[in-house]
Amino acid sequence: MASLKKIARRTFLIGSAAIVGGVAFGAYKFTRPLVNPLEAGPNEAALNPFIFIDQDGVTIITPRAEMGQGVHTTLAALAADELDIPWEDVRVLHGPPAAAYYNSAMMGAALPFAEYSKSAFLHSVSNALDETNKLLGIQMTGGSTSMKDGYERLRYAGASARETLKLAAAKALQVSANSLTTKNGRIFAPDGNSVSYSDMATLAAEIDPPQVELRPKSEWKYIGKTMPRVDMLGKSTGTSTFGIDTRLEGMKFATVRMNPRLGAAMKSMDTSAAENMAGVEKIIELDGGYAVVASNTWLAFQAADAVVADWGEAPYPAEQDAIWSAIEQSFDGKANSNMRDDGNTDGVIEGATEISAEYRMPFLAHATMEPMNATALYTGETLEVWCGNQAPTILRSRCAEAVGLTDEQVTLNTALMGGGFGRRTEIDFSVLASKIAKHMKGVPVQVAWTREEDMSHDFFRPAAIGRYKGAVKDGKAMMLDGKIAGPSVSASALPRLMGLAPAGPDKVQVEGAFDQPYKIPNYRISGYVTDMQVPLGFWRSVGNSVNAFMHDSFLDELAHAASADPLQFRLDMMRDEHAPSAAVLEAVGEMSGWNGEKQAGIGRGVAFAHSFGTPVAQVIEVIDEDGSIRINRAWIAADLGTVLDPGNLNAQLYGGMIYGLSAACFGEITFSDGKVEQGNFPDYDALRIHNAPITEVQILQSGGFLGGAGEPGTPPSMSALTNAIFDLTGKRARTLPLMHEFDLLT
């Protein structure tokens, strides 16, 4: 472990052009290599940004945020499979913020096309657009892109390192490199002699890496198998270090209180009561709030409560009813987008049955188990920050800007995190910690938010209203016209995070509706953006979490209006449109024994959503348990193109579903007097072990383009549940959360 600490503290140097005693390996099929952020010392080698070898073995840099989704394990397996190292010897580190770790799979999703319908040409255009992030150097975990980004990059890193080490061994052993083989971190000559990778590190630094080819699927050892999690031992034994576990010598503890009317100013504050509390070190005025620094966190919380502040008014409608009214008024304006507009949805279809429905989705908080926190140490010449985060390069730059330093003067240590879900793509908690640290020069300060501050000062999933109308004839859907209104997460978040003002149609606002693989002759989806200053952020599955519920719920209503089986109704529209989507719908029907028959005291609902390149179908079963509704069983089928770790995928899809079901049952953020009304988990509950469904998961592999895993389990879960409740009770749920209308088992 001493070696790992040495690497983390000494060799993760940003902007180093030279690698002392090491070498940068691998071309990765990119036209121009970026600066390797790792620096190697004597008897060490930095094998590109992803592979580091010292005398203790190989460390694989897995530069995506580990927030429980297993990303470090699967990324490490991609490299280790090519490197030929034993799994028990695999060591991983997140690594530093660096342009070399840019996410190569994020930008292509912005293209205004449905993912399922992209041709090979459009996929090549997406890949070209993804490469623009190489220029921006944005290192970010989000959008279910980690495996798409790492699938080839980490394998090439391992393959390039392996072949370069073989060249070094050939020179040392005076044999042909082609005669050498690798196994278990060693290189073997034909006569049985062998050398370790560590033995060859220094010599490998003198060799230009060769062009390499990836091994075929038939030779994979780790990829495609359920691998032991590299973070499991530490988490099981309580020895893993999360951001909130950071402890430094001489550290002080702080908390913040920002205006509960989000984005508004603080007019004045009376600090006299707090200043007289023993152990309070300093009270710091911030833009829109204040911080209290004390000898421990609990004292900081108490002192912060003792400060009396006069808060400015909210820059958005102060009451929830007024917020809904503002969203409703958006329908009277011009549509921002018509990203699907097939046929004629304004015409009359002779002999058809027409229906309409309105759906409402609330603001949602991320509600991570680990509240927002960051630790910072400012010396005047440098700043060091410790925190869990999803966007290291952005966060480092914003922290540097906050204290008047350059990026090169800031060291960022990215910790494991107790939940992210998009919340930790934001930089507010780390920037505030940096500003507070500047007031405590030379003293490390940990800034921890109370649960109430965290819940009420989130960047929320947008609220939305969906107005749908449709027509069915002869058992089939003939028309679907969906209008979606609400504030835009892209317009709120992109300027704040990336300094980019989005232009053109807002794809995110209508994703999960316009891009679903159904063949309906008259099919239109329109988006109406509400101008509202409630701070919004990217919530797990983003727009899909809103629209999959509304769009799929309406499809279910159309199926019943057509007197059709809900699963077969969807399947008939899907078979000729997208075969992989049809396959997952058929699979979930087979798994659940779906036969369309009604059973007393039992309700079943089916739902489907295509998001992040992955089609997912779910069936939820609910039962009447002494007058309460229990979510009893669930079945999930998904097609990710290629399966990298089936056990991890099962967990991701199950976890995504539970996150969505929790939101459907209990999740909402509401406003009164401009303030968030929810403060802690009693106000914002989630499913627990005792009321979570028994679940089966089936992963299909069509062999197509690699799909995402972290988010696609969430979108179909909400409508699968409400469709099941309708099957049980005969009552449609068109407004979430369900706790206001139904007696749910808690």
Coordinates of C-alpha atoms in Angstrom, one line a residue, residues 127-468:
N127 CA -17.6 9.4 -33.3
A128 CA -16.1 12.3 -35.1
L129 CA -18.1 14.7 -32.9
D130 CA -17.0 12.8 -29.8
E131 CA -13.4 13.6 -30.8
T132 CA -14.1 17.3 -30.4
N133 CA -14.0 16.7 -26.6
K134 CA -10.3 15.9 -27.1
L135 CA -9.8 19.6 -27.8
L136 CA -11.9 20.6 -24.8
G137 CA -10.3 18.0 -22.6
I138 CA -13.4 17.4 -20.5
Q139 CA -13.0 14.5 -18.1
M140 CA -16.4 13.5 -17.0
T141 CA -18.4 10.5 -15.8
G142 CA -22.0 10.7 -17.0
G143 CA -24.4 9.9 -19.8
S144 CA -23.8 6.1 -19.4
T145 CA -20.6 6.6 -21.5
S146 CA -17.8 5.1 -19.4
M147 CA -17.7 1.8 -21.2
K148 CA -18.3 3.3 -24.6
D149 CA -15.3 5.5 -23.9
G150 CA -13.1 2.9 -22.3
Y151 CA -14.0 -0.2 -24.4
E152 CA -11.1 0.2 -26.9
R153 CA -9.0 2.8 -25.1
L154 CA -8.2 0.6 -22.1
R155 CA -7.7 -2.5 -24.2
Y156 CA -5.2 -0.6 -26.4
A157 CA -3.5 0.7 -23.3
G158 CA -3.0 -2.9 -22.1
A159 CA -2.0 -4.3 -25.5
S160 CA 0.5 -1.6 -26.2
A161 CA 2.1 -1.9 -22.8
R162 CA 2.3 -5.7 -23.2
E163 CA 4.0 -5.6 -26.6
T164 CA 6.4 -2.9 -25.5
L165 CA 7.4 -4.9 -22.5
K166 CA 8.0 -7.9 -24.8
L167 CA 10.3 -5.7 -26.9
A168 CA 12.2 -4.8 -23.8
A169 CA 12.5 -8.4 -22.7
A170 CA 13.7 -9.4 -26.2
K171 CA 16.5 -7.0 -25.9
A172 CA 17.4 -8.1 -22.3
L173 CA 17.2 -11.8 -23.2
Q174 CA 18.6 -11.4 -26.6
V175 CA 15.8 -13.3 -28.4
S176 CA 13.2 -12.5 -30.9
A177 CA 10.1 -10.6 -29.5
N178 CA 7.9 -12.9 -31.6
S179 CA 9.2 -15.9 -29.6
L180 CA 8.1 -14.4 -26.3
T181 CA 4.8 -15.0 -24.5
T182 CA 3.2 -13.3 -21.5
K183 CA 1.4 -14.8 -18.5
N184 CA 0.6 -13.6 -15.0
G185 CA 2.6 -10.4 -15.3
R186 CA 5.7 -12.2 -16.6
I187 CA 7.4 -12.5 -20.0
F188 CA 8.5 -16.0 -21.0
A189 CA 11.3 -17.0 -23.4
P190 CA 11.2 -20.3 -25.4
D191 CA 13.7 -21.9 -23.0
G192 CA 11.5 -21.2 -20.0
N193 CA 13.4 -18.2 -18.6
S194 CA 11.1 -15.4 -17.6
V195 CA 11.3 -11.8 -16.4
S196 CA 8.6 -9.7 -14.6
Y197 CA 7.0 -6.6 -15.9
S198 CA 8.6 -4.7 -13.1
D199 CA 12.0 -6.0 -14.2
M200 CA 11.5 -4.5 -17.6
A201 CA 10.0 -1.1 -16.6
T202 CA 13.1 0.9 -17.0
L203 CA 14.2 -0.7 -20.3
A204 CA 10.7 -0.4 -21.7
A205 CA 11.0 3.4 -21.2
E206 CA 13.6 3.5 -23.9
I207 CA 11.5 1.8 -26.6
D208 CA 8.9 3.4 -28.9
P209 CA 5.7 1.5 -28.6
P210 CA 4.7 -0.5 -31.6
Q211 CA 1.3 -0.6 -33.4
V212 CA -0.8 -3.3 -31.9
E213 CA -4.0 -5.2 -32.6
L214 CA -6.6 -6.1 -30.0
R215 CA -7.2 -9.7 -29.1
P216 CA -10.3 -11.4 -30.6
K217 CA -13.2 -12.1 -28.3
S218 CA -12.4 -15.8 -28.3
E219 CA -9.2 -15.0 -26.3
W220 CA -10.8 -12.8 -23.6
K221 CA -10.2 -14.0 -20.0
Y222 CA -11.9 -11.3 -18.0
I223 CA -14.1 -9.4 -20.4
G224 CA -17.6 -10.9 -20.6
K225 CA -17.3 -12.5 -17.2
T226 CA -18.5 -11.4 -13.7
M227 CA -15.3 -10.1 -12.1
P228 CA -14.8 -9.6 -8.3
R229 CA -15.2 -5.9 -7.6
V230 CA -11.9 -4.2 -6.9
D231 CA -13.7 -1.9 -4.4
M232 CA -15.6 -4.6 -2.5
L233 CA -13.1 -5.5 0.2
G234 CA -12.6 -1.9 1.3
K235 CA -16.3 -1.1 1.3
S236 CA -17.1 -4.4 3.1
T237 CA -14.5 -3.7 5.8
G238 CA -15.1 0.0 6.2
T239 CA -11.5 0.8 5.1
S240 CA -12.5 2.6 1.8
T241 CA -12.0 6.4 1.9
F242 CA -14.9 8.5 0.7
G243 CA -14.7 12.3 0.4
I244 CA -16.3 12.8 3.8
D245 CA -13.7 10.4 5.4
T246 CA -10.8 12.8 4.6
R247 CA -8.8 13.6 7.7
L248 CA -5.7 15.9 7.7
E249 CA -3.4 17.1 10.5
G250 CA -4.7 20.3 12.0
M251 CA -8.0 20.2 10.0
K252 CA -10.9 22.4 10.9
F253 CA -14.5 21.7 10.1
A254 CA -17.1 23.9 8.4
T255 CA -20.6 24.0 7.0
V256 CA -22.5 26.4 4.8
R257 CA -25.9 28.0 4.8
M258 CA -27.0 29.5 1.5
N259 CA -30.2 31.4 0.7
P260 CA -33.1 28.9 0.8
R261 CA -34.6 30.9 -2.0
L262 CA -32.2 29.5 -4.6
G263 CA -29.9 31.9 -6.4
A264 CA -31.0 34.9 -4.4
A265 CA -28.8 37.2 -2.3
M266 CA -28.3 37.5 1.4
K267 CA -29.2 41.0 2.5
S268 CA -27.6 40.9 6.0
M269 CA -26.7 38.5 8.8
D270 CA -26.4 38.7 12.6
T271 CA -23.6 36.5 13.8
S272 CA -23.4 37.5 17.4
A273 CA -24.9 34.4 18.9
A274 CA -22.7 32.1 16.9
E275 CA -19.5 34.0 17.5
N276 CA -19.9 33.5 21.3
M277 CA -20.1 29.7 21.0
A278 CA -16.9 28.0 22.2
G279 CA -15.0 26.3 19.4
V280 CA -16.2 28.6 16.6
E281 CA -13.2 29.7 14.6
K282 CA -14.6 32.0 12.0
I283 CA -17.8 33.1 10.2
I284 CA -17.4 33.9 6.6
E285 CA -19.8 35.8 4.4
L286 CA -20.3 34.2 0.9
D287 CA -22.1 35.2 -2.2
G288 CA -25.7 34.3 -1.3
G289 CA -24.9 32.9 2.2
Y290 CA -22.3 32.2 4.8
A291 CA -20.0 29.6 6.3
V292 CA -19.1 28.7 9.8
V293 CA -15.7 27.2 10.6
A294 CA -15.4 25.3 13.9
S295 CA -13.4 22.7 15.8
N296 CA -15.8 19.9 14.7
T297 CA -18.7 19.4 12.3
W298 CA -21.5 19.2 14.8
L299 CA -20.5 22.5 16.4
A300 CA -20.3 24.1 12.9
F301 CA -23.9 22.9 12.3
Q302 CA -25.1 24.3 15.6
A303 CA -23.4 27.6 15.1
A304 CA -24.7 28.0 11.5
D305 CA -28.2 27.5 12.9
A306 CA -27.5 30.3 15.4
V307 CA -26.8 32.9 12.7
V308 CA -29.8 35.0 11.7
A309 CA -29.9 36.0 8.1
D310 CA -32.1 38.2 6.0
W311 CA -32.6 36.5 2.7
G312 CA -33.5 38.0 -0.7
E313 CA -36.5 36.9 -2.7
A314 CA -36.5 34.0 -5.1
P315 CA -35.9 34.7 -8.8
Y316 CA -38.7 32.1 -9.8
P317 CA -42.3 31.7 -8.8
A318 CA -42.4 31.4 -5.0
E319 CA -45.3 28.9 -4.8
Q320 CA -45.6 25.5 -6.3
D321 CA -49.0 26.3 -7.9
A322 CA -47.4 29.3 -9.6
I323 CA -44.6 27.1 -10.9
W324 CA -47.2 24.7 -12.5
S325 CA -49.1 27.7 -14.0
A326 CA -45.9 28.9 -15.6
I327 CA -45.2 25.5 -17.1
E328 CA -48.8 25.4 -18.4
Q329 CA -48.5 28.8 -20.0
S330 CA -45.5 27.5 -22.1
F331 CA -48.0 25.5 -24.2
D332 CA -49.3 28.8 -25.5
G333 CA -46.0 29.8 -27.1
K334 CA -44.1 28.4 -30.0
A335 CA -42.7 24.9 -29.8
N336 CA -38.9 24.8 -29.3
S337 CA -38.7 21.4 -31.1
N338 CA -40.6 19.0 -33.3
M339 CA -37.9 16.3 -33.3
R340 CA -40.4 13.7 -34.5
D341 CA -43.1 14.7 -37.0
D342 CA -44.3 11.9 -39.1
G343 CA -47.6 12.0 -41.1
N344 CA -50.4 14.3 -40.0
T345 CA -51.3 14.4 -36.4
D346 CA -53.8 17.3 -36.9
G347 CA -56.1 15.3 -39.3
V348 CA -59.2 13.3 -38.5
I349 CA -58.8 9.5 -38.8
E350 CA -62.1 8.1 -39.9
G351 CA -63.4 5.3 -37.7
A352 CA -60.7 5.7 -35.1
T353 CA -61.1 6.1 -31.3
E354 CA -59.4 9.2 -30.0
I355 CA -58.2 9.6 -26.4
S356 CA -56.2 12.3 -24.5
A357 CA -54.3 12.5 -21.2
E358 CA -52.2 14.9 -19.2
Y359 CA -49.3 13.9 -17.1
R360 CA -47.3 15.7 -14.4
M361 CA -43.8 15.0 -13.2
P362 CA -42.3 16.8 -10.2
F363 CA -38.9 18.3 -9.6
L364 CA -36.6 15.6 -8.1
A365 CA -33.5 15.8 -5.9
H366 CA -30.5 13.4 -6.4
A367 CA -30.6 12.5 -2.7
T368 CA -27.1 10.9 -2.5
M369 CA -26.4 9.0 0.7
E370 CA -23.2 10.9 1.2
P371 CA -24.1 14.6 1.5
M372 CA -22.1 17.2 -0.4
N373 CA -18.7 17.7 1.0
A374 CA -15.2 18.8 0.1
T375 CA -11.9 19.4 1.9
A376 CA -9.5 22.1 0.8
L377 CA -6.1 23.4 1.8
Y378 CA -5.0 26.8 0.5
T379 CA -1.4 28.0 1.0
G380 CA -1.4 31.2 -1.1
E381 CA 0.6 29.5 -3.9
T382 CA -1.3 26.3 -4.1
L383 CA -4.7 24.8 -3.5
E384 CA -5.4 21.1 -2.8
V385 CA -8.9 19.7 -2.8
W386 CA -10.3 16.3 -1.7
C387 CA -13.8 15.2 -2.8
G388 CA -15.8 12.8 -4.8
N389 CA -16.7 14.3 -8.1
Q390 CA -17.8 13.4 -11.6
A391 CA -16.0 16.2 -13.6
P392 CA -12.4 16.6 -12.4
T393 CA -11.1 18.9 -15.1
I394 CA -14.0 21.3 -14.8
L395 CA -13.9 21.2 -11.0
R396 CA -10.2 21.9 -10.8
S397 CA -10.5 24.9 -13.2
R398 CA -13.4 26.4 -11.2
C399 CA -11.7 25.9 -7.9
A400 CA -8.6 27.6 -9.3
E401 CA -10.6 30.5 -10.6
A402 CA -12.4 30.9 -7.2
V403 CA -9.1 31.5 -5.4
G404 CA -7.2 33.3 -8.1
L405 CA -4.8 30.5 -9.0
T406 CA -4.0 28.7 -12.3
D407 CA -5.1 25.1 -13.0
E408 CA -1.5 24.0 -12.6
Q409 CA -1.4 25.3 -9.0
V410 CA -4.4 23.1 -8.0
T411 CA -4.2 19.4 -7.0
L412 CA -7.4 17.5 -7.0
N413 CA -7.8 14.2 -5.2
T414 CA -10.9 12.3 -6.4
A415 CA -12.3 10.0 -3.7
L416 CA -14.9 7.3 -3.9
M417 CA -18.4 8.7 -3.5
G418 CA -21.5 7.6 -1.7
G419 CA -23.7 8.3 -4.7
G420 CA -23.6 10.7 -7.6
F421 CA -26.5 10.2 -10.0
G422 CA -25.4 13.4 -11.8
R423 CA -25.2 15.6 -8.7
R424 CA -21.5 15.4 -8.4
T425 CA -21.0 16.7 -12.0
E426 CA -21.7 20.1 -10.3
I427 CA -18.9 22.2 -8.8
D428 CA -20.7 24.2 -6.1
F429 CA -19.6 22.2 -3.1
S430 CA -15.9 22.2 -4.1
V431 CA -15.8 25.9 -5.1
L432 CA -17.4 26.9 -1.8
A433 CA -14.8 24.8 0.1
S434 CA -12.0 26.5 -1.9
K435 CA -13.3 29.9 -1.0
I436 CA -13.6 29.0 2.6
A437 CA -10.1 27.6 2.6
K438 CA -8.7 30.9 1.3
H439 CA -10.0 32.5 4.5
M440 CA -8.1 29.9 6.5
K441 CA -4.7 30.1 4.8
G442 CA -2.5 27.1 5.7
V443 CA -5.2 25.2 7.5
P444 CA -7.1 22.3 5.9
V445 CA -10.9 22.8 6.1
Q446 CA -13.5 20.1 5.5
V447 CA -16.8 21.6 4.5
A448 CA -19.8 19.2 5.0
W449 CA -23.3 20.1 4.2
T450 CA -26.2 19.1 6.4
R451 CA -28.7 16.7 4.8
E452 CA -31.2 19.5 4.8
E453 CA -28.9 21.9 3.0
D454 CA -28.0 19.2 0.5
M455 CA -31.7 18.3 -0.2
S456 CA -32.8 21.9 -0.5
H457 CA -29.9 23.2 -2.5
D458 CA -29.7 20.6 -5.2
F459 CA -29.7 21.1 -8.9
F460 CA -33.0 19.4 -9.5
R461 CA -34.5 17.2 -12.2
P462 CA -36.9 19.4 -14.1
A463 CA -40.7 19.3 -13.5
A464 CA -42.7 18.8 -16.6
I465 CA -46.3 18.5 -18.0
G466 CA -47.1 16.2 -20.9
R467 CA -50.2 16.6 -22.9
Y468 CA -50.9 13.6 -25.2

